[in-house]
Coordinates of C-alpha atoms in Angstrom, one line a residue:
Chain A
M1 CA 10.6 -10.2 15.9
K2 CA 7.3 -11.2 17.2
W3 CA 5.4 -8.0 18.1
G4 CA 8.6 -6.1 17.3
K5 CA 9.4 -2.5 17.5
Y6 CA 9.4 -2.1 13.7
T7 CA 6.2 -4.0 12.9
P8 CA 4.0 -0.9 12.9
Y9 CA 6.4 1.0 10.6
L10 CA 6.5 -1.9 8.2
L11 CA 2.7 -2.0 8.2
L12 CA 2.4 1.7 7.5
A13 CA 5.1 1.8 4.9
P14 CA 3.0 1.0 1.8
T15 CA 0.4 3.5 2.6
L16 CA 2.8 6.3 3.5
I17 CA 5.1 5.7 0.5
I18 CA 2.2 5.9 -1.9
I19 CA 0.7 9.0 -0.2
A20 CA 4.1 10.6 -0.2
L21 CA 4.9 9.8 -3.8
F22 CA 1.5 10.6 -5.3
I23 CA 0.0 13.2 -3.1
Y24 CA 2.7 15.0 -1.2
W25 CA 5.4 15.1 -3.8
P26 CA 3.1 16.4 -6.6
A27 CA 1.7 19.0 -4.1
I28 CA 5.2 20.3 -3.3
N29 CA 6.1 20.2 -7.0
S30 CA 3.1 22.2 -8.0
F31 CA 3.9 24.7 -5.3
L32 CA 7.5 25.1 -6.6
M33 CA 6.4 25.2 -10.2
S34 CA 4.0 28.0 -9.6
F35 CA 7.0 30.3 -8.9
Y36 CA 8.7 29.6 -12.1
K37 CA 8.2 30.3 -15.7
I38 CA 8.4 27.0 -17.5
S39 CA 8.5 26.3 -21.2
P40 CA 5.7 24.1 -22.5
F41 CA 8.0 21.1 -22.7
G42 CA 9.4 21.7 -19.3
D43 CA 13.0 22.0 -20.5
K44 CA 13.5 25.6 -19.4
R45 CA 12.8 27.2 -16.0
I46 CA 13.2 30.8 -14.9
F47 CA 12.4 32.0 -11.4
A48 CA 9.4 34.3 -11.6
G49 CA 8.3 35.0 -8.0
F50 CA 4.7 35.8 -7.8
D51 CA 4.3 36.6 -11.5
N52 CA 2.2 33.6 -12.3
Y53 CA -0.2 34.4 -9.5
I54 CA -0.4 38.1 -10.6
K55 CA -1.1 37.0 -14.1
L56 CA -3.7 34.6 -12.9
F57 CA -5.7 37.1 -10.9
E58 CA -5.4 39.7 -13.6
N59 CA -7.0 37.3 -15.9
E60 CA -10.7 38.0 -16.5
A61 CA -11.4 34.4 -17.4
Y62 CA -10.1 33.1 -14.1
W63 CA -12.4 35.4 -12.1
E64 CA -15.2 34.2 -14.4
A65 CA -14.3 30.6 -13.5
L66 CA -14.2 31.4 -9.8
R67 CA -17.7 33.0 -10.2
V68 CA -19.1 30.1 -12.1
T69 CA -17.7 27.6 -9.5
F70 CA -19.2 29.6 -6.7
I71 CA -22.6 29.8 -8.2
Y72 CA -22.5 26.1 -9.3
I73 CA -21.4 24.8 -5.9
V74 CA -23.6 27.0 -3.7
T75 CA -26.7 26.3 -5.7
T76 CA -26.1 22.6 -6.1
V77 CA -25.2 22.0 -2.4
I78 CA -28.2 24.0 -1.1
I79 CA -30.7 22.1 -3.3
V80 CA -29.1 18.7 -2.6
I81 CA -29.2 19.3 1.1
I82 CA -32.8 20.5 1.3
L83 CA -34.2 17.9 -1.2
G84 CA -32.1 15.2 0.3
Y85 CA -33.5 15.9 3.7
L86 CA -37.1 16.0 2.6
I87 CA -36.8 12.8 0.5
A88 CA -35.2 11.0 3.3
Q89 CA -38.2 11.9 5.5
L90 CA -40.5 10.2 2.9
L91 CA -38.3 7.1 2.8
D92 CA -38.3 6.9 6.6
N93 CA -41.9 5.8 6.6
K94 CA -43.2 2.2 6.6
V95 CA -45.4 2.4 3.5
F96 CA -46.1 -0.1 0.7
G97 CA -43.1 -0.6 -1.6
V98 CA -40.7 1.6 0.3
K99 CA -37.8 -0.8 -0.5
I100 CA -38.4 -0.5 -4.2
Y101 CA -38.6 3.3 -4.1
R102 CA -35.4 3.3 -2.1
T103 CA -33.6 1.2 -4.7
L104 CA -34.8 3.4 -7.6
I105 CA -33.9 6.6 -5.8
F106 CA -30.4 5.4 -4.9
V107 CA -29.5 4.3 -8.4
P108 CA -28.0 7.5 -9.8
Y109 CA -25.3 7.3 -7.0
V110 CA -23.6 4.2 -8.5
I111 CA -23.2 5.5 -12.0
S112 CA -20.4 7.9 -12.9
F113 CA -20.8 11.7 -13.5
T114 CA -19.9 11.0 -17.1
I115 CA -22.8 8.6 -17.6
G116 CA -25.1 11.0 -15.8
G117 CA -23.9 13.7 -18.2
A118 CA -24.6 11.4 -21.2
L119 CA -28.2 10.7 -20.0
W120 CA -28.9 14.4 -19.5
T121 CA -27.3 15.4 -22.8
F122 CA -29.8 13.2 -24.5
M123 CA -32.8 14.3 -22.6
L124 CA -31.9 18.0 -23.2
N125 CA -31.2 17.5 -26.9
P126 CA -33.0 20.4 -28.7
V127 CA -34.4 18.1 -31.5
A128 CA -35.1 14.7 -30.1
G129 CA -34.9 15.3 -26.3
H130 CA -37.9 14.7 -24.1
V131 CA -37.5 17.9 -22.0
N132 CA -38.0 20.2 -24.9
Y133 CA -40.9 18.2 -26.2
I134 CA -42.8 18.5 -23.0
L135 CA -41.8 22.2 -22.6
S136 CA -43.0 23.1 -26.0
R137 CA -46.3 21.3 -25.5
I138 CA -46.9 23.3 -22.4
T139 CA -45.4 26.7 -23.3
G140 CA -45.0 26.6 -27.1
E141 CA -41.3 27.5 -26.7
S142 CA -38.2 25.4 -26.8
I143 CA -34.8 26.1 -25.4
N144 CA -31.4 25.2 -26.7
W145 CA -30.3 24.0 -23.3
L146 CA -26.6 23.3 -23.6
N147 CA -25.7 26.1 -26.0
Q148 CA -27.3 29.2 -24.5
V149 CA -25.8 31.2 -21.7
P150 CA -27.9 30.9 -18.6
Y151 CA -29.4 27.6 -19.6
A152 CA -26.1 25.6 -20.0
L153 CA -25.2 26.2 -16.3
I154 CA -28.7 25.5 -15.2
S155 CA -28.6 22.2 -17.1
I156 CA -25.3 21.3 -15.4
I157 CA -26.8 22.2 -12.0
V158 CA -29.9 20.1 -12.6
A159 CA -27.9 17.1 -13.8
S160 CA -25.5 17.4 -10.9
V161 CA -28.3 17.6 -8.4
W162 CA -29.9 14.5 -9.8
K163 CA -26.5 12.7 -9.6
M164 CA -25.6 13.9 -6.2
L165 CA -29.0 13.7 -4.5
P166 CA -28.9 10.0 -3.5
F167 CA -25.7 10.4 -1.6
S168 CA -27.3 12.9 0.7
I169 CA -30.5 10.9 1.0
I170 CA -28.6 7.8 2.0
F171 CA -26.9 9.7 4.9
Y172 CA -30.0 11.5 6.1
L173 CA -32.0 8.3 6.0
A174 CA -29.4 6.5 8.1
G175 CA -29.4 9.4 10.5
L176 CA -33.2 9.5 10.8
Q177 CA -33.3 5.8 11.5
S178 CA -30.9 6.2 14.3
I179 CA -32.9 8.9 16.2
S180 CA -34.3 7.2 19.2
E181 CA -38.1 6.6 19.4
S182 CA -38.4 8.2 22.8
I183 CA -37.4 11.6 21.4
I184 CA -40.1 11.4 18.7
E185 CA -42.7 10.2 21.2
S186 CA -42.1 12.9 23.7
S187 CA -42.4 15.5 20.9
L188 CA -45.7 13.9 19.9
I189 CA -47.0 14.3 23.5
D190 CA -45.9 17.9 23.4
G191 CA -48.1 18.3 20.3
A192 CA -45.5 19.1 17.7
N193 CA -46.7 18.6 14.2
V194 CA -44.9 16.8 11.4
W195 CA -43.3 20.1 10.0
Q196 CA -42.2 21.2 13.5
R197 CA -40.8 17.8 14.3
M198 CA -38.9 17.8 11.0
W199 CA -37.2 21.2 11.4
K200 CA -37.1 21.9 15.1
I201 CA -36.3 18.5 16.5
K202 CA -34.8 16.2 13.9
F203 CA -32.8 18.7 11.8
P204 CA -30.8 20.0 14.8
I205 CA -30.1 16.4 15.9
L206 CA -28.8 15.6 12.4
S207 CA -26.7 18.8 12.1
P208 CA -23.4 16.8 12.1
I209 CA -24.6 14.8 9.1
T210 CA -25.6 18.1 7.4
F211 CA -22.1 19.4 8.0
Y212 CA -20.5 16.3 6.7
L213 CA -22.7 16.3 3.6
V214 CA -22.0 20.0 2.9
I215 CA -18.3 19.2 2.9
M216 CA -18.6 16.1 0.8
N217 CA -20.9 17.8 -1.7
I218 CA -18.5 20.7 -2.1
T219 CA -15.7 18.3 -2.8
N220 CA -17.8 16.4 -5.3
G221 CA -18.9 19.7 -6.9
M222 CA -15.3 21.0 -7.1
F223 CA -13.8 17.9 -8.7
E224 CA -16.1 15.1 -9.8
S225 CA -18.3 17.6 -11.7
F226 CA -15.6 17.6 -14.3
G227 CA -17.1 14.5 -15.9
I228 CA -20.6 16.1 -16.2
I229 CA -19.2 19.3 -17.6
D230 CA -16.9 17.7 -20.1
I231 CA -19.7 15.6 -21.5
M232 CA -22.5 18.1 -21.5
T233 CA -21.0 21.5 -22.4
R234 CA -17.1 21.3 -22.4
G235 CA -17.1 24.5 -20.4
G236 CA -19.1 26.5 -22.9
P237 CA -20.9 28.4 -24.2
L238 CA -18.6 31.4 -23.7
G239 CA -17.0 29.9 -20.7
S240 CA -20.3 30.0 -18.8
T241 CA -19.8 26.5 -17.4
T242 CA -16.0 26.6 -17.0
T243 CA -15.4 25.8 -13.4
L244 CA -12.0 26.0 -11.7
I245 CA -11.2 22.3 -12.3
Y246 CA -12.2 22.6 -15.9
K247 CA -10.1 25.7 -16.4
L248 CA -7.1 24.0 -14.8
Y249 CA -7.6 21.1 -17.3
Q250 CA -7.8 23.4 -20.3
D251 CA -4.8 25.5 -19.3
A252 CA -2.7 22.5 -18.4
F253 CA -3.5 20.1 -21.2
F254 CA -4.8 22.2 -24.1
F255 CA -3.0 25.6 -23.9
Q256 CA 0.2 24.1 -22.3
K257 CA 0.3 27.0 -19.9
T258 CA 2.3 24.9 -17.4
S259 CA 3.2 27.6 -14.8
L260 CA -0.1 29.2 -14.8
A261 CA -1.8 25.8 -14.3
A262 CA 0.6 25.1 -11.4
A263 CA -0.6 28.4 -9.8
E264 CA -4.2 27.3 -10.4
S265 CA -3.4 23.9 -8.7
V266 CA -2.1 25.8 -5.7
V267 CA -5.2 28.0 -5.4
L268 CA -7.4 24.8 -5.6
F269 CA -5.2 23.2 -3.0
I270 CA -5.6 26.2 -0.7
I271 CA -9.3 26.2 -1.1
M272 CA -9.5 22.4 -0.3
S273 CA -7.1 22.8 2.7
F274 CA -9.4 25.5 4.1
I275 CA -12.4 23.2 3.7
T276 CA -10.5 20.3 5.3
F277 CA -9.6 22.7 8.2
L278 CA -13.2 23.6 8.6
Y279 CA -14.1 20.0 8.8
F280 CA -11.6 19.2 11.5
R281 CA -12.3 22.3 13.4
F282 CA -16.1 22.0 13.5
G283 CA -17.0 18.4 12.4
E284 CA -14.5 16.7 14.6
K285 CA -17.0 15.9 17.3
R286 CA -18.5 13.2 15.1
V287 CA -15.4 11.5 13.8
H288 CA -14.0 10.2 17.0
Y289 CA -10.4 9.6 16.7
Q290 CA -7.9 8.9 19.5
Chain B
M1 CA -60.7 8.3 15.4
R2 CA -59.5 11.7 14.2
K3 CA -55.9 10.5 14.5
S4 CA -56.5 7.5 12.2
T5 CA -57.9 9.6 9.3
R6 CA -54.9 11.9 9.7
E7 CA -52.6 8.9 9.6
K8 CA -54.4 7.8 6.4
V9 CA -53.9 11.2 4.8
N10 CA -50.2 11.1 5.8
Y11 CA -49.9 7.6 4.4
V12 CA -51.3 8.6 1.0
F13 CA -49.2 11.7 0.9
V14 CA -46.0 9.8 1.6
E15 CA -46.8 7.1 -0.9
L16 CA -47.6 9.6 -3.6
G17 CA -44.4 11.6 -2.8
L18 CA -42.3 8.5 -3.1
I19 CA -43.8 7.5 -6.4
I20 CA -43.2 10.9 -7.9
V21 CA -39.6 11.1 -6.6
S22 CA -38.6 7.6 -7.7
F23 CA -40.2 8.3 -11.1
F24 CA -38.0 11.3 -11.7
M25 CA -34.9 9.8 -10.3
F26 CA -35.2 6.7 -12.5
L27 CA -36.7 8.2 -15.6
P28 CA -33.4 8.9 -17.3
F29 CA -32.6 5.2 -17.1
I30 CA -35.9 4.1 -18.5
L31 CA -35.4 6.5 -21.4
A32 CA -31.9 5.3 -22.0
I33 CA -32.9 1.6 -22.0
S34 CA -35.8 2.4 -24.4
M35 CA -33.6 4.5 -26.7
S36 CA -30.9 1.9 -26.8
F37 CA -33.3 -0.4 -28.7
M38 CA -34.4 2.2 -31.2
E39 CA -33.5 2.6 -34.9
P40 CA -31.9 5.9 -35.7
T41 CA -35.1 7.1 -37.4
E42 CA -37.1 6.3 -34.3
V43 CA -34.8 8.2 -32.1
F44 CA -35.4 11.4 -34.0
S45 CA -39.0 11.0 -34.7
Y46 CA -41.3 13.8 -33.6
P47 CA -43.1 13.7 -31.3
P48 CA -40.4 11.7 -29.5
K49 CA -41.2 8.1 -28.9
F50 CA -41.0 6.6 -25.4
F51 CA -40.9 3.0 -26.5
P52 CA -39.0 1.2 -29.3
S53 CA -41.1 -0.6 -31.9
S54 CA -39.0 -3.7 -31.6
I55 CA -36.3 -5.2 -29.3
N56 CA -33.0 -5.8 -31.1
F57 CA -29.4 -5.5 -29.9
K58 CA -28.0 -3.8 -33.0
N59 CA -27.1 -0.6 -31.2
Y60 CA -25.1 -2.6 -28.6
I61 CA -23.2 -4.4 -31.3
T62 CA -22.5 -1.1 -33.1
A63 CA -21.2 0.4 -29.8
I64 CA -18.8 -2.4 -29.2
E65 CA -17.6 -2.3 -32.8
L66 CA -17.2 1.5 -33.1
V67 CA -15.0 2.1 -30.2
P68 CA -12.9 -0.8 -28.8
M69 CA -15.5 -1.2 -26.0
G70 CA -14.5 -4.8 -25.3
R71 CA -10.9 -3.8 -24.6
M72 CA -12.0 -0.8 -22.6
L73 CA -14.2 -3.0 -20.4
F74 CA -11.3 -5.3 -19.8
N75 CA -9.0 -2.3 -18.9
S76 CA -11.6 -0.9 -16.5
L77 CA -12.1 -4.3 -14.9
L78 CA -8.4 -4.7 -14.5
V79 CA -7.8 -1.2 -13.1
A80 CA -10.8 -1.3 -10.8
S81 CA -9.9 -4.8 -9.4
F82 CA -6.2 -4.0 -8.8
T83 CA -6.8 -0.6 -7.2
T84 CA -9.4 -2.2 -5.0
L85 CA -7.1 -5.0 -4.0
G86 CA -4.3 -2.5 -3.3
K87 CA -6.4 -0.3 -1.2
L88 CA -7.7 -3.2 0.9
I89 CA -4.1 -4.5 1.6
T90 CA -2.5 -1.2 2.4
G91 CA -5.6 0.0 4.3
T92 CA -5.9 -3.0 6.6
F93 CA -2.1 -3.0 7.2
A94 CA -2.1 0.7 8.1
A95 CA -5.2 0.4 10.2
Y96 CA -3.8 -2.5 12.1
A97 CA -0.7 -0.4 12.9
F98 CA -2.8 2.5 14.2
S99 CA -5.2 0.4 16.2
S100 CA -3.0 -2.2 17.9
F101 CA 0.5 -0.6 18.3
R102 CA 2.1 2.1 20.2
F103 CA 5.0 3.6 18.5
K104 CA 7.1 6.8 18.2
G105 CA 5.6 9.4 15.8
K106 CA 2.2 7.7 15.8
N107 CA 0.3 11.0 16.1
I108 CA 2.4 12.8 13.4
L109 CA 2.0 9.9 11.0
F110 CA -1.7 9.8 11.7
S111 CA -2.2 13.5 11.0
T112 CA 0.0 13.3 7.9
L113 CA -2.5 10.7 6.5
F114 CA -5.6 12.4 7.8
V115 CA -4.9 15.7 6.1
T116 CA -5.2 14.0 2.7
L117 CA -8.7 12.8 3.4
F118 CA -10.5 15.4 1.3
L119 CA -7.7 15.9 -1.2
P120 CA -8.3 14.0 -4.4
A121 CA -4.8 14.0 -5.7
E122 CA -5.8 13.0 -9.2
T123 CA -7.6 16.3 -9.6
V124 CA -5.9 18.9 -7.4
M125 CA -2.3 17.9 -8.3
I126 CA -3.2 16.6 -11.7
L127 CA -0.5 18.5 -13.6
P128 CA 2.5 17.6 -11.5
L129 CA 1.1 14.1 -11.1
F130 CA 1.0 13.8 -14.9
M131 CA 4.6 15.1 -15.2
L132 CA 5.7 12.6 -12.6
M133 CA 4.0 9.8 -14.7
S134 CA 5.8 11.0 -17.8
N135 CA 9.1 11.1 -16.0
L136 CA 8.6 7.6 -14.8
G137 CA 7.6 6.6 -18.4
W138 CA 4.2 5.5 -17.1
V139 CA 1.9 7.5 -19.4
N140 CA -0.3 5.1 -21.3
T141 CA 0.3 2.2 -19.0
Y142 CA -1.7 0.4 -16.4
W143 CA 0.8 1.5 -13.8
A144 CA -0.4 5.1 -14.1
L145 CA -4.0 4.0 -13.8
I146 CA -3.4 1.7 -10.8
I147 CA -0.4 2.5 -8.6
P148 CA -1.3 6.1 -7.5
F149 CA -4.6 4.8 -6.2
T150 CA -3.6 1.8 -4.2
A151 CA -3.7 3.6 -0.9
S152 CA -6.1 6.1 0.7
A153 CA -6.8 7.7 4.0
T154 CA -10.5 6.8 3.8
N155 CA -9.9 3.1 3.8
T156 CA -7.3 3.3 6.6
F157 CA -9.9 5.1 8.8
L158 CA -12.7 2.8 7.9
F159 CA -10.7 -0.3 8.9
R160 CA -9.1 1.3 11.9
Q161 CA -12.5 2.3 13.2
H162 CA -13.6 -1.3 12.9
F163 CA -10.5 -2.9 14.4
M164 CA -10.8 -0.7 17.5
T165 CA -14.2 -2.4 18.2
I166 CA -12.5 -5.8 18.5
P167 CA -11.9 -6.6 22.1
R168 CA -8.4 -6.2 23.4
S169 CA -8.7 -9.5 25.3
L170 CA -8.5 -11.4 22.0
E171 CA -5.1 -9.8 21.3
D172 CA -3.9 -10.6 24.7
A173 CA -5.0 -14.2 24.4
A174 CA -3.2 -14.5 21.0
K175 CA 0.0 -13.1 22.6
I176 CA -0.2 -15.5 25.4
D177 CA -0.6 -18.4 23.0
G178 CA 2.6 -17.2 21.3
A179 CA 1.0 -15.9 18.1
S180 CA 3.0 -13.4 16.1
A181 CA 1.6 -10.0 15.1
M182 CA 0.9 -11.2 11.6
Q183 CA -0.7 -14.4 12.8
Y184 CA -3.0 -12.4 14.9
F185 CA -3.7 -10.1 12.0
F186 CA -4.5 -12.9 9.5
K187 CA -6.1 -15.4 11.8
V188 CA -8.2 -13.2 14.1
L189 CA -8.5 -9.6 12.8
I190 CA -9.2 -10.2 9.1
P191 CA -11.7 -13.1 9.6
L192 CA -13.6 -10.9 12.1
S193 CA -13.8 -8.1 9.5
G194 CA -15.5 -9.8 6.6
P195 CA -18.5 -7.5 6.0
I196 CA -16.4 -4.3 6.4
I197 CA -13.8 -5.5 4.0
A198 CA -16.5 -6.6 1.5
G199 CA -18.3 -3.3 1.8
A200 CA -15.1 -1.3 1.3
A201 CA -14.3 -3.5 -1.7
I202 CA -17.6 -2.6 -3.3
I203 CA -17.2 1.1 -2.7
N204 CA -13.6 1.2 -3.9
F205 CA -14.5 -0.8 -7.0
V206 CA -17.4 1.5 -8.0
Y207 CA -15.2 4.6 -7.4
A208 CA -12.4 3.2 -9.5
W209 CA -14.8 2.1 -12.3
N210 CA -16.2 5.6 -12.4
M211 CA -12.9 7.5 -12.6
Y212 CA -12.8 9.9 -15.6
L213 CA -10.4 12.8 -15.5
W214 CA -7.3 10.9 -14.7
P215 CA -7.8 8.1 -17.3
L216 CA -8.7 10.8 -19.8
I217 CA -5.4 12.5 -19.6
V218 CA -3.0 9.7 -18.7
T219 CA -4.0 7.4 -21.5
M220 CA -3.7 8.4 -25.2
Q221 CA -4.2 5.2 -27.2
D222 CA -7.6 3.7 -27.6
N223 CA -6.4 0.3 -26.4
M224 CA -5.4 1.7 -23.0
R225 CA -8.5 3.8 -22.4
T226 CA -11.1 2.9 -19.8
V227 CA -14.9 2.7 -20.3
Q228 CA -15.7 6.2 -18.9
V229 CA -13.5 7.7 -21.6
G230 CA -15.2 5.3 -24.1
V231 CA -18.5 7.1 -23.3
K232 CA -16.9 10.4 -24.2
M233 CA -15.6 8.9 -27.4
L234 CA -19.0 7.7 -28.4
I235 CA -20.6 11.1 -27.8
S236 CA -17.9 13.2 -29.6
G237 CA -17.0 10.6 -32.2
E238 CA -18.7 9.8 -35.5
T239 CA -21.7 8.4 -33.7
S240 CA -22.3 11.8 -32.1
N241 CA -25.9 11.9 -33.4
N242 CA -26.7 8.3 -33.1
W243 CA -28.3 8.3 -29.7
G244 CA -29.4 4.7 -29.8
V245 CA -25.8 3.6 -30.0
I246 CA -24.6 6.2 -27.4
M247 CA -27.3 5.0 -24.9
A248 CA -26.4 1.4 -25.6
G249 CA -22.7 2.1 -24.9
T250 CA -23.6 4.1 -21.8
L251 CA -25.7 1.3 -20.4
L252 CA -23.0 -1.2 -21.0
V253 CA -20.5 1.0 -19.0
A254 CA -23.0 1.5 -16.2
L255 CA -24.0 -2.2 -16.0
P256 CA -21.4 -3.6 -13.7
T257 CA -22.0 -0.9 -11.0
L258 CA -25.7 -1.3 -11.4
I259 CA -25.5 -5.1 -10.9
I260 CA -23.3 -4.7 -7.9
F261 CA -25.8 -2.2 -6.4
F262 CA -28.9 -4.3 -7.1
L263 CA -27.3 -7.4 -5.7
L264 CA -25.6 -6.0 -2.7
Q265 CA -27.4 -2.8 -1.9
D266 CA -27.8 -3.3 1.9
L267 CA -24.1 -4.0 2.4
F268 CA -23.2 -1.2 0.0
V269 CA -25.3 1.4 1.7
K270 CA -24.2 0.3 5.2
S271 CA -20.6 0.5 4.3
L272 CA -21.0 3.8 2.6
V273 CA -22.5 5.3 5.7
N274 CA -19.9 3.6 8.0
S275 CA -17.1 5.0 6.0
G276 CA -18.3 8.6 6.5
L277 CA -19.8 8.4 9.9
K278 CA -19.2 6.9 13.2
E279 CA -21.9 6.8 15.7

């Protein structure tokens, strides 16, 4: 069996078995579970049709989690994309020390969301934190950032932007450096200024990167943000920072609402499938396969 | 002449902008480092201090003693190394199959894999995945932390993309010389893929090191927990107000990924961009 018929299947087997066992099988299971009423220890199952979904969407708290997730993701992604693009422009210049700036700016990318959360929890500490100190020196007021309703979500957004920004900068910078000189030169001859070049010439050229970054940042915001939220606010106060993934975690592992959590998994799965579909439908051009 | 003053203005503007941005991005780290050397009384002094009065490693020692940080560092190192190794092996194998062979069902298998690209199983399917682990008796074991993450679509595509750039003539020559498929793989393909594999290894390691939600729910005993869960334990445990100790622990946990980044940043950044983009 040199370049045999079965070689490719053998090569693919490990990957496919693991994906099947740990992605497809749980996905199917969660789908099935969402149509049953299951006792907390999983020993009794009664078919319930769409009951779990009806219960889920009649639940005020679930709509609140949807709303929080939406606000969190939209705000974070927009800020990350715009700031990421602007900072990448700065880094695309040959100025003194640019390599050092680049290193310092990229650092938040390699630490975890959890550690990012820990750093910000300290800085936002109402007593010893530096943010409140500076704020009170300027305005005379201080804010209990992580325990007050609009501020807790704002804090989560700020910390997430800080953590997620480098990822977008890295990709925009790589994109900017691959734009050919001739395009820039001809725009110079046409008399375009820096601002016009940035938004009317470079931005459209980099739109595939923007698209990719929007998708990746949505994914990160949906799931990885769990670490930042769990460390900084644990979903509070009053559920104002409870996102879909945090709600799923609470329902599944604290309140033992197994069937409800299964329905929540399916909703998350559908949202992610839709995003994946969008990516393949519109972002396909860039990822050449076949 | 006019142009050169304008260039100078631009230059100053860019330089200033970069200084401000890097200051804000790096500030939390400077504060954390500074805090990690402070005595408890210094941490809560008002106005807040920006620099410690002396350098001592007391907080680091306390952090290691309070939660079993040493054991957790070992756990994370083990888990991150083995998931990385697993992903490299399964990924290069699968990529080789897709790049060099024609076989029945290729397109279907390819799509089957591709669909999972943006689907982090450990979060979307967390509940059934957890139930699967408890049925297998894997809760609180290294198996649960490693095995589900030993294959991924991302790695397969990254390697496949690279393998396809290797000239077909090399493969033909190998065949003529009578080399088997695996000989070609190990003696030609892999040696030609050094930087890609190294880059993927770094990205995978950092990703595994930083995992949080899954280790949090699938491990219950302190001796099986990973460092990211350790950070949470420092914050919510009895040290909850001792920020010097928390920051020391946090920096210890961040250190390995920071070292990797500072040493290998060019390779790291290049591979990161390659894994997401293909020009």
